[in-house]
mmCIF file of C-alpha atoms and ligand atoms in Angstrom:
data_model
loop_
_atom_site.group_PDB
_atom_site.id
_atom_site.type_symbol
_atom_site.label_atom_id
_atom_site.label_comp_id
_atom_site.label_asym_id
_atom_site.label_seq_id
_atom_site.Cartn_x
_atom_site.Cartn_y
_atom_site.Cartn_z
ATOM 1 C CA MET A 1 100.926 21.774 17.973
ATOM 2 C CA THR A 2 102.247 25.067 16.246
ATOM 3 C CA ILE A 3 101.090 26.180 12.802
ATOM 4 C CA ALA A 4 103.576 27.842 10.467
ATOM 5 C CA VAL A 5 102.583 30.780 8.547
ATOM 6 C CA LEU A 6 104.922 31.340 5.616
ATOM 7 C CA GLY A 7 104.508 34.508 4.108
ATOM 8 C CA GLY A 8 103.256 35.681 7.447
ATOM 9 C CA ALA A 9 104.418 39.437 6.999
ATOM 10 C CA GLY A 10 102.439 40.114 3.797
ATOM 11 C CA TYR A 11 99.099 41.727 3.590
ATOM 12 C CA ILE A 12 96.863 38.435 3.900
ATOM 13 C CA GLY A 13 99.555 36.891 5.797
ATOM 14 C CA SER A 14 99.705 39.316 8.608
ATOM 15 C CA HIS A 15 96.127 39.625 9.041
ATOM 16 C CA THR A 16 95.890 35.863 8.908
ATOM 17 C CA VAL A 17 98.494 35.808 11.768
ATOM 18 C CA LYS A 18 96.537 38.497 13.852
ATOM 19 C CA TYR A 19 93.128 36.581 13.471
ATOM 20 C CA LEU A 20 94.697 33.165 14.539
ATOM 21 C CA ARG A 21 96.517 34.413 17.485
ATOM 22 C CA ALA A 22 93.052 35.842 18.588
ATOM 23 C CA ALA A 23 91.612 32.512 18.444
ATOM 24 C CA GLY A 24 94.525 31.124 20.732
ATOM 25 C CA ILE A 25 96.333 29.120 17.969
ATOM 26 C CA PRO A 26 100.095 28.858 18.462
ATOM 27 C CA LEU A 27 102.064 30.139 15.445
ATOM 28 C CA ALA A 28 105.543 30.455 13.926
ATOM 29 C CA VAL A 29 106.161 33.065 11.196
ATOM 30 C CA TYR A 30 108.556 32.385 8.160
ATOM 31 C CA ASP A 31 109.047 35.346 5.596
ATOM 32 C CA ASN A 32 111.657 36.338 3.463
ATOM 33 C CA PHE A 33 110.493 40.091 3.662
ATOM 34 C CA SER A 34 110.938 40.554 -0.055
ATOM 35 C CA THR A 35 107.274 41.965 -0.038
ATOM 36 C CA GLY A 36 106.073 41.621 3.395
ATOM 37 C CA PHE A 37 107.034 43.940 6.294
ATOM 38 C CA ARG A 38 108.350 42.927 9.758
ATOM 39 C CA GLU A 39 106.398 45.801 11.479
ATOM 40 C CA SER A 40 103.060 44.172 10.240
ATOM 41 C CA LEU A 41 103.924 41.399 13.034
ATOM 42 C CA PRO A 42 103.860 42.088 16.599
ATOM 43 C CA ASP A 43 106.957 41.854 18.858
ATOM 44 C CA SER A 44 106.162 38.841 21.043
ATOM 45 C CA PRO A 45 108.044 36.114 22.753
ATOM 46 C CA GLU A 46 104.847 33.839 21.850
ATOM 47 C CA LEU A 47 105.360 34.713 18.035
ATOM 48 C CA PRO A 48 108.748 33.506 16.709
ATOM 49 C CA VAL A 49 109.418 35.306 13.509
ATOM 50 C CA VAL A 50 112.159 33.872 11.234
ATOM 51 C CA SER A 51 113.751 35.521 8.202
ATOM 52 C CA GLY A 52 114.180 32.938 5.361
ATOM 53 C CA ASP A 53 113.185 31.816 2.054
ATOM 54 C CA ILE A 54 110.810 28.890 1.165
ATOM 55 C CA GLY A 55 113.307 27.908 -1.416
ATOM 56 C CA ASP A 56 116.120 27.313 1.031
ATOM 57 C CA ALA A 57 115.489 23.665 2.416
ATOM 58 C CA GLU A 58 118.035 23.767 5.043
ATOM 59 C CA ARG A 59 116.872 26.804 6.746
ATOM 60 C CA LEU A 60 113.246 25.868 6.360
ATOM 61 C CA ALA A 61 113.683 22.383 7.649
ATOM 62 C CA HIS A 62 115.696 23.834 10.775
ATOM 63 C CA PHE A 63 112.569 26.140 11.287
ATOM 64 C CA LEU A 64 109.924 23.503 10.951
ATOM 65 C CA ARG A 65 111.848 21.160 13.431
ATOM 66 C CA GLN A 66 112.840 23.819 15.787
ATOM 67 C CA HIS A 67 109.075 24.896 16.281
ATOM 68 C CA GLN A 68 107.597 21.358 16.125
ATOM 69 C CA ILE A 69 105.306 22.602 13.261
ATOM 70 C CA THR A 70 102.290 20.199 12.605
ATOM 71 C CA ALA A 71 100.708 22.263 9.623
ATOM 72 C CA VAL A 72 101.618 24.860 7.281
ATOM 73 C CA LEU A 73 99.768 27.820 5.777
ATOM 74 C CA HIS A 74 101.453 28.774 2.633
ATOM 75 C CA LEU A 75 100.945 32.390 1.628
ATOM 76 C CA ALA A 76 104.541 33.086 0.474
ATOM 77 C CA ALA A 77 104.343 34.213 -3.259
ATOM 78 C CA LEU A 78 104.464 37.041 -5.626
ATOM 79 C CA SER A 79 100.921 38.485 -6.832
ATOM 80 C CA VAL A 80 100.826 41.028 -9.173
ATOM 81 C CA VAL A 81 99.463 39.798 -12.521
ATOM 82 C CA ALA A 82 100.888 42.648 -14.507
ATOM 83 C CA GLU A 83 104.560 42.254 -13.116
ATOM 84 C CA SER A 84 104.209 38.595 -13.921
ATOM 85 C CA PHE A 85 104.374 39.293 -17.701
ATOM 86 C CA ASP A 86 107.523 41.612 -17.208
ATOM 87 C CA ASN A 87 109.243 39.047 -15.094
ATOM 88 C CA PRO A 88 108.053 35.475 -15.559
ATOM 89 C CA ARG A 89 111.152 33.798 -14.559
ATOM 90 C CA ARG A 90 110.972 35.390 -11.085
ATOM 91 C CA TYR A 91 107.143 34.442 -10.669
ATOM 92 C CA TYR A 92 107.692 30.768 -11.817
ATOM 93 C CA HIS A 93 110.761 30.485 -9.745
ATOM 94 C CA ASN A 94 109.234 31.931 -6.383
ATOM 95 C CA ASN A 95 105.722 30.771 -6.809
ATOM 96 C CA PHE A 96 106.317 27.093 -8.341
ATOM 97 C CA VAL A 97 109.984 26.053 -8.125
ATOM 98 C CA ALA A 98 110.342 27.292 -4.582
ATOM 99 C CA THR A 99 107.109 25.664 -3.472
ATOM 100 C CA GLN A 100 108.166 22.451 -4.724
ATOM 101 C CA THR A 101 111.066 22.880 -2.609
ATOM 102 C CA LEU A 102 108.759 23.631 0.148
ATOM 103 C CA LEU A 103 106.638 20.535 -0.222
ATOM 104 C CA ASP A 104 109.805 18.215 -0.377
ATOM 105 C CA THR A 105 110.885 19.884 2.843
ATOM 106 C CA LEU A 106 107.469 19.242 4.439
ATOM 107 C CA LEU A 107 107.846 15.486 3.674
ATOM 108 C CA THR A 108 111.419 15.243 4.938
ATOM 109 C CA CYS A 109 110.182 16.589 8.245
ATOM 110 C CA ASP A 110 107.183 14.343 7.964
ATOM 111 C CA ILE A 111 104.743 17.251 8.016
ATOM 112 C CA ARG A 112 101.442 16.396 5.561
ATOM 113 C CA GLN A 113 99.117 19.207 6.434
ATOM 114 C CA LEU A 114 98.854 22.280 4.335
ATOM 115 C CA VAL A 115 96.560 25.323 3.155
ATOM 116 C CA PHE A 116 97.803 26.980 0.196
ATOM 117 C CA SER A 117 96.857 30.388 -0.991
ATOM 118 C CA SER A 118 95.579 30.171 -4.616
ATOM 119 C CA THR A 119 93.849 32.551 -6.765
ATOM 120 C CA CYS A 120 90.819 33.247 -8.997
ATOM 121 C CA ALA A 121 93.454 34.032 -11.667
ATOM 122 C CA ILE A 122 94.010 30.588 -12.421
ATOM 123 C CA TYR A 123 90.586 30.406 -14.201
ATOM 124 C CA GLY A 124 91.356 32.798 -17.275
ATOM 125 C CA LYS A 125 88.457 34.035 -19.189
ATOM 126 C CA PRO A 126 85.201 33.023 -17.458
ATOM 127 C CA ARG A 127 82.730 30.911 -19.537
ATOM 128 C CA GLN A 128 80.043 31.028 -16.869
ATOM 129 C CA LEU A 129 79.682 33.402 -13.834
ATOM 130 C CA PRO A 130 79.840 33.330 -11.101
ATOM 131 C CA LEU A 131 83.045 30.900 -11.255
ATOM 132 C CA THR A 132 82.630 27.619 -9.537
ATOM 133 C CA GLU A 133 85.577 25.445 -8.484
ATOM 134 C CA GLU A 134 84.676 23.196 -11.572
ATOM 135 C CA HIS A 135 85.159 25.707 -14.042
ATOM 136 C CA PRO A 136 88.110 24.970 -16.325
ATOM 137 C CA CYS A 137 91.304 26.668 -15.475
ATOM 138 C CA GLN A 138 93.219 28.298 -18.377
ATOM 139 C CA PRO A 139 95.148 31.156 -16.730
ATOM 140 C CA ASP A 140 96.153 33.923 -19.120
ATOM 141 C CA SER A 141 99.069 35.285 -16.954
ATOM 142 C CA PRO A 142 102.498 33.699 -15.915
ATOM 143 C CA TYR A 143 101.168 34.326 -12.096
ATOM 144 C CA GLY A 144 98.104 32.530 -12.818
ATOM 145 C CA CYS A 145 100.022 29.825 -14.394
ATOM 146 C CA SER A 146 102.469 29.610 -11.749
ATOM 147 C CA LYS A 147 99.435 29.097 -9.217
ATOM 148 C CA LEU A 148 97.882 26.410 -11.134
ATOM 149 C CA ALA A 149 101.042 24.478 -11.545
ATOM 150 C CA VAL A 150 101.376 24.518 -7.688
ATOM 151 C CA GLU A 151 97.842 23.209 -7.507
ATOM 152 C CA HIS A 152 98.780 20.209 -10.043
ATOM 153 C CA LEU A 153 101.764 19.407 -7.957
ATOM 154 C CA LEU A 154 99.586 19.616 -4.594
ATOM 155 C CA ALA A 155 97.234 17.127 -6.295
ATOM 156 C CA ASP A 156 100.099 14.768 -7.313
ATOM 157 C CA TYR A 157 101.795 14.905 -3.955
ATOM 158 C CA ALA A 158 98.719 14.134 -2.065
ATOM 159 C CA ARG A 159 98.062 11.092 -4.215
ATOM 160 C CA ALA A 160 101.553 9.840 -4.030
ATOM 161 C CA TYR A 161 102.755 10.877 -0.445
ATOM 162 C CA GLY A 162 99.729 11.217 1.722
ATOM 163 C CA LEU A 163 99.839 15.228 1.612
ATOM 164 C CA ARG A 164 96.573 16.796 2.735
ATOM 165 C CA TYR A 165 95.938 20.046 1.633
ATOM 166 C CA VAL A 166 93.081 23.019 1.136
ATOM 167 C CA SER A 167 93.766 25.205 -1.643
ATOM 168 C CA LEU A 168 92.072 28.681 -1.229
ATOM 169 C CA ARG A 169 91.417 30.481 -4.555
ATOM 170 C CA TYR A 170 91.026 34.117 -3.160
ATOM 171 C CA PHE A 171 89.182 36.508 -5.067
ATOM 172 C CA ASN A 172 90.314 40.360 -4.630
ATOM 173 C CA ALA A 173 91.597 40.478 -1.169
ATOM 174 C CA SER A 174 90.638 44.283 0.281
ATOM 175 C CA GLY A 175 89.964 46.165 3.435
ATOM 176 C CA ALA A 176 91.729 46.190 6.842
ATOM 177 C CA ASP A 177 91.662 44.671 10.228
ATOM 178 C CA PRO A 178 88.746 45.713 12.357
ATOM 179 C CA ASP A 179 90.930 47.222 14.944
ATOM 180 C CA GLY A 180 92.517 49.497 12.177
ATOM 181 C CA GLU A 181 95.835 48.211 12.988
ATOM 182 C CA LEU A 182 96.835 46.299 9.793
ATOM 183 C CA GLY A 183 96.123 47.510 6.352
ATOM 184 C CA GLU A 184 96.611 46.954 2.703
ATOM 185 C CA ARG A 185 100.071 48.150 1.735
ATOM 186 C CA HIS A 186 102.528 46.881 -1.042
ATOM 187 C CA GLN A 187 105.539 48.384 -2.334
ATOM 188 C CA PRO A 188 105.171 49.528 -5.037
ATOM 189 C CA GLU A 189 101.513 49.674 -4.778
ATOM 190 C CA THR A 190 99.462 48.558 -7.693
ATOM 191 C CA HIS A 191 96.056 47.878 -6.260
ATOM 192 C CA LEU A 192 92.967 49.706 -6.972
ATOM 193 C CA ILE A 193 91.707 50.338 -3.381
ATOM 194 C CA PRO A 194 94.882 51.413 -1.588
ATOM 195 C CA LEU A 195 95.619 53.538 -4.683
ATOM 196 C CA LEU A 196 92.351 55.365 -4.352
ATOM 197 C CA LEU A 197 92.354 55.916 -0.777
ATOM 198 C CA GLU A 198 95.993 57.053 -0.846
ATOM 199 C CA ARG A 199 95.077 59.717 -3.435
ATOM 200 C CA VAL A 200 92.228 60.969 -1.425
ATOM 201 C CA ARG A 201 94.661 61.296 1.534
ATOM 202 C CA GLN A 202 97.066 63.408 -0.386
ATOM 203 C CA GLN A 203 93.985 65.626 -1.586
ATOM 204 C CA GLN A 204 93.153 65.957 1.935
ATOM 205 C CA ASN A 205 96.655 66.937 2.935
ATOM 206 C CA GLY A 206 96.479 69.825 0.443
ATOM 207 C CA LEU A 207 98.657 68.016 -2.320
ATOM 208 C CA ASN A 208 97.523 68.372 -5.714
ATOM 209 C CA PRO A 209 97.686 64.411 -6.802
ATOM 210 C CA PRO A 210 97.042 63.829 -10.728
ATOM 211 C CA PRO A 211 93.541 62.259 -11.645
ATOM 212 C CA PHE A 212 93.353 58.554 -10.551
ATOM 213 C CA THR A 213 93.985 56.341 -13.774
ATOM 214 C CA ILE A 214 91.093 53.940 -14.794
ATOM 215 C CA PHE A 215 93.072 51.297 -16.773
ATOM 216 C CA GLY A 216 90.445 50.588 -19.723
ATOM 217 C CA ASP A 217 86.810 51.864 -19.888
ATOM 218 C CA ASP A 218 86.117 49.942 -23.206
ATOM 219 C CA TYR A 219 85.529 46.479 -21.577
ATOM 220 C CA PRO A 220 82.242 44.600 -22.291
ATOM 221 C CA THR A 221 80.784 45.568 -18.926
ATOM 222 C CA PRO A 222 77.974 47.839 -18.244
ATOM 223 C CA ASP A 223 80.108 50.969 -17.687
ATOM 224 C CA GLY A 224 83.340 49.564 -19.564
ATOM 225 C CA THR A 225 85.291 49.146 -16.429
ATOM 226 C CA CYS A 226 86.457 45.871 -15.164
ATOM 227 C CA ILE A 227 84.445 43.918 -12.412
ATOM 228 C CA ARG A 228 86.136 42.233 -9.648
ATOM 229 C CA ASP A 229 84.749 40.414 -6.458
ATOM 230 C CA TYR A 230 86.207 42.216 -3.405
ATOM 231 C CA VAL A 231 86.647 39.823 -0.285
ATOM 232 C CA HIS A 232 87.650 41.404 3.067
ATOM 233 C CA VAL A 233 90.853 40.319 4.426
ATOM 234 C CA TRP A 234 89.372 39.570 7.740
ATOM 235 C CA ASP A 235 87.025 37.104 6.070
ATOM 236 C CA LEU A 236 90.121 35.615 4.014
ATOM 237 C CA ALA A 237 91.740 35.161 7.542
ATOM 238 C CA GLN A 238 88.669 33.431 8.934
ATOM 239 C CA ALA A 239 88.787 30.861 5.952
ATOM 240 C CA HIS A 240 92.312 29.997 6.899
ATOM 241 C CA GLN A 241 91.377 28.913 10.486
ATOM 242 C CA LEU A 242 88.389 27.084 9.037
ATOM 243 C CA ALA A 243 90.701 25.084 6.519
ATOM 244 C CA LEU A 244 93.061 24.256 9.253
ATOM 245 C CA ASP A 245 90.277 22.826 11.229
ATOM 246 C CA TYR A 246 89.046 20.879 8.169
ATOM 247 C CA VAL A 247 92.625 19.589 7.410
ATOM 248 C CA HIS A 248 93.000 18.653 11.097
ATOM 249 C CA ALA A 249 89.808 16.825 11.229
ATOM 250 C CA GLY A 250 90.937 14.690 8.408
ATOM 251 C CA GLY A 251 89.184 16.203 5.600
ATOM 252 C CA ALA A 252 89.979 15.067 2.150
ATOM 253 C CA SER A 253 92.278 17.366 0.028
ATOM 254 C CA ASN A 254 90.108 20.133 -1.682
ATOM 255 C CA ILE A 255 89.739 23.377 -3.355
ATOM 256 C CA PHE A 256 87.707 26.301 -2.533
ATOM 257 C CA ASN A 257 86.689 29.495 -3.958
ATOM 258 C CA LEU A 258 86.552 32.501 -1.594
ATOM 259 C CA GLY A 259 84.563 34.900 -3.287
ATOM 260 C CA GLN A 260 81.396 36.616 -2.491
ATOM 261 C CA GLY A 261 79.434 35.897 -5.887
ATOM 262 C CA GLN A 262 78.930 39.528 -6.626
ATOM 263 C CA GLY A 263 81.381 41.923 -8.470
ATOM 264 C CA TYR A 264 81.666 45.675 -8.927
ATOM 265 C CA SER A 265 83.116 47.678 -11.499
ATOM 266 C CA VAL A 266 86.146 50.037 -11.195
ATOM 267 C CA ARG A 267 83.929 53.087 -11.610
ATOM 268 C CA GLU A 268 81.559 51.595 -8.805
ATOM 269 C CA VAL A 269 84.618 51.090 -6.466
ATOM 270 C CA ILE A 270 85.621 54.922 -7.196
ATOM 271 C CA GLN A 271 82.090 55.988 -6.516
ATOM 272 C CA MET A 272 81.998 54.214 -3.118
ATOM 273 C CA ALA A 273 85.312 55.536 -2.370
ATOM 274 C CA GLU A 274 84.060 59.013 -2.916
ATOM 275 C CA ALA A 275 80.773 58.205 -0.545
ATOM 276 C CA VAL A 276 83.142 56.699 2.259
ATOM 277 C CA THR A 277 85.727 59.528 2.146
ATOM 278 C CA GLY A 278 83.583 62.414 1.079
ATOM 279 C CA GLU A 279 85.800 63.528 -1.342
ATOM 280 C CA PRO A 280 85.317 63.942 -5.153
ATOM 281 C CA ILE A 281 88.084 61.664 -7.100
ATOM 282 C CA PRO A 282 88.817 63.097 -10.382
ATOM 283 C CA VAL A 283 89.734 60.216 -13.029
ATOM 284 C CA ALA A 284 91.532 59.924 -16.384
ATOM 285 C CA ILE A 285 91.397 56.899 -18.738
ATOM 286 C CA ALA A 286 94.619 55.201 -19.884
ATOM 287 C CA PRO A 287 94.755 51.911 -21.861
ATOM 288 C CA ARG A 288 93.919 48.613 -20.684
ATOM 289 C CA ARG A 289 96.646 46.860 -18.354
ATOM 290 C CA SER A 290 98.021 43.883 -19.278
ATOM 291 C CA GLY A 291 96.526 40.738 -18.016
ATOM 292 C CA ASP A 292 93.290 42.253 -16.703
ATOM 293 C CA THR A 293 90.255 40.013 -17.187
ATOM 294 C CA PRO A 294 87.195 42.001 -17.980
ATOM 295 C CA VAL A 295 84.894 40.168 -15.313
ATOM 296 C CA LEU A 296 85.678 37.912 -12.231
ATOM 297 C CA TYR A 297 83.603 36.882 -9.621
ATOM 298 C CA GLY A 298 83.053 33.739 -7.866
ATOM 299 C CA SER A 299 80.854 31.468 -5.678
ATOM 300 C CA GLY A 300 82.044 30.979 -2.186
ATOM 301 C CA ALA A 301 79.266 28.306 -1.823
ATOM 302 C CA LYS A 302 81.329 25.191 -1.423
ATOM 303 C CA ALA A 303 83.458 27.007 1.142
ATOM 304 C CA ALA A 304 80.211 27.927 2.929
ATOM 305 C CA GLU A 305 79.030 24.333 2.854
ATOM 306 C CA LEU A 306 82.105 22.422 3.664
ATOM 307 C CA LEU A 307 84.175 24.755 5.551
ATOM 308 C CA GLY A 308 81.290 26.727 7.414
ATOM 309 C CA TRP A 309 82.836 29.917 5.857
ATOM 310 C CA ARG A 310 80.436 32.978 6.426
ATOM 311 C CA PRO A 311 81.915 36.379 5.436
ATOM 312 C CA ALA A 312 81.028 39.165 7.897
ATOM 313 C CA TYR A 313 81.857 41.953 5.346
ATOM 314 C CA THR A 314 79.317 41.311 2.589
ATOM 315 C CA ASP A 315 79.152 44.808 0.702
ATOM 316 C CA LEU A 316 81.621 47.042 -0.629
ATOM 317 C CA HIS A 317 80.727 50.052 1.821
ATOM 318 C CA SER A 318 81.807 48.041 4.764
ATOM 319 C CA ILE A 319 84.973 46.928 3.058
ATOM 320 C CA LEU A 320 86.076 50.433 1.997
ATOM 321 C CA THR A 321 84.959 51.751 5.489
ATOM 322 C CA SER A 322 87.301 49.537 7.133
ATOM 323 C CA ALA A 323 90.146 50.129 4.521
ATOM 324 C CA TRP A 324 89.729 54.316 4.823
ATOM 325 C CA ARG A 325 89.838 53.668 8.705
ATOM 326 C CA TRP A 326 93.002 52.425 8.263
ATOM 327 C CA HIS A 327 94.525 54.852 5.611
ATOM 328 C CA ARG A 328 93.477 57.659 7.566
ATOM 329 C CA GLN A 329 95.671 56.917 10.333
HETATM 330 N N1 LIG S 401 92.866 49.328 -11.548
HETATM 331 C C1 LIG S 401 92.796 50.756 -12.227
HETATM 332 N N2 LIG S 401 93.676 51.625 -11.879
HETATM 333 C C2 LIG S 401 94.630 51.448 -10.902
HETATM 334 C C3 LIG S 401 94.722 50.045 -10.500
HETATM 335 C C4 LIG S 401 93.778 49.349 -10.538
HETATM 336 O O1 LIG S 401 91.960 51.044 -13.019
HETATM 337 O O2 LIG S 401 95.410 52.279 -10.582
HETATM 338 C C5 LIG S 401 91.892 48.600 -11.968
HETATM 339 C C6 LIG S 401 92.721 47.206 -12.617
HETATM 340 O O3 LIG S 401 92.894 47.399 -13.845
HETATM 341 C C7 LIG S 401 91.555 46.097 -12.379
HETATM 342 C C8 LIG S 401 90.803 46.630 -11.050
HETATM 343 O O4 LIG S 401 91.337 47.954 -10.847
HETATM 344 O O5 LIG S 401 90.608 46.039 -13.452
HETATM 345 C C9 LIG S 401 91.571 45.667 -9.991
HETATM 346 O O6 LIG S 401 92.803 45.842 -10.095
HETATM 347 P P1 LIG S 401 93.923 45.193 -8.747
HETATM 348 O O7 LIG S 401 95.222 45.690 -9.084
HETATM 349 O O8 LIG S 401 93.295 45.941 -7.433
HETATM 350 O O9 LIG S 401 93.594 43.823 -8.520
HETATM 351 P P2 LIG S 401 93.740 42.729 -9.613
HETATM 352 O O10 LIG S 401 92.399 42.236 -9.918
HETATM 353 O O11 LIG S 401 94.503 43.033 -10.823
HETATM 354 O O12 LIG S 401 94.493 41.762 -8.837
HETATM 355 C C10 LIG S 401 94.138 40.987 -7.753
HETATM 356 C C11 LIG S 401 95.138 40.186 -7.150
HETATM 357 C C12 LIG S 401 95.832 39.289 -7.882
HETATM 358 C C13 LIG S 401 94.669 38.120 -8.254
HETATM 359 C C14 LIG S 401 93.607 39.146 -8.982
HETATM 360 C C15 LIG S 401 92.611 38.221 -9.480
HETATM 361 O O13 LIG S 401 96.361 41.223 -6.615
HETATM 362 O O14 LIG S 401 96.841 38.560 -7.094
HETATM 363 O O15 LIG S 401 93.118 39.990 -8.067
HETATM 364 O O16 LIG S 401 91.739 39.224 -9.922
HETATM 365 F F1 LIG S 401 95.173 37.336 -9.199
#
């Protein structure tokens, strides 16, 4: 009973691998290393790591059969909202077209259990907050559309072919693993928290980085900056284990928000980064970034009720403290 982690070398994938291994679950990782890092995974004879693309049906089928995979965590995707506007072709191809190939390959290999990484970006502009799973989905970025298209695919494949899946709609993944071994790293980095902490580190190393750029301070929010729901990556990893348990136990296909129900503005995150690092962070205001929704936060009540999800990092201070611990190293 081995679980495949597709995209296991990425930020959320590598934390999930570490979490599930600690729980004693046999895993095999498949990743094309386009955005993930081999060094985010341990070198261990008990953890096969295969380089491959989910759109490569033959290679994927070989991997699934060779490791006798019974269920799949699908975290292999591109996930930068702004980038998806510049390159929608790449986003639809990677996130949607390749995922259909993956689903067809799973059916060929007689694997019918899947946990899918979805996103709060599929909701679009919130009509009510916190967002619940029943909120209409009208994504306003190619990234969000590519993920919503997969949710439709999953629902149709479940009805027609007996696939059983859980779709996890992540809010903003953040923080680092409790041992400080893994953290948030993208190439290039576009995310708020790692950019802030990297800037502080440069400052502490005697460099003179430019002021931190806030993308827009004229949003309809109390301080004019965007509000997001930051969820610790270790809590997301926990949700993957619970989702696997749910699917194994025969649970019906379902969709869950992984949000804390509370949002923080960009300025609040900056203030917390200053408090945690003890460094002042000078800022400059730039125009709004394409695709940024003013306010996003979502209720995790359904995941709490049906999966038993209990986030351990419930405040911004603990999230930034864990992220800072990793960045400082
Ligand atoms: N921000 C800045 N300056 C920066 C970087 C970010 O002001 O240098 C702001 C952004 O404009 C945004 C907020 O910080 O308002 C958070 O931005 P991130 O890039 O950290 O995260 P996003 O909310 O854009 O994206 C994340 C995930 C996506 C997911 C999305 C849903 O990366 O995959 O959350 O909100 F779709």
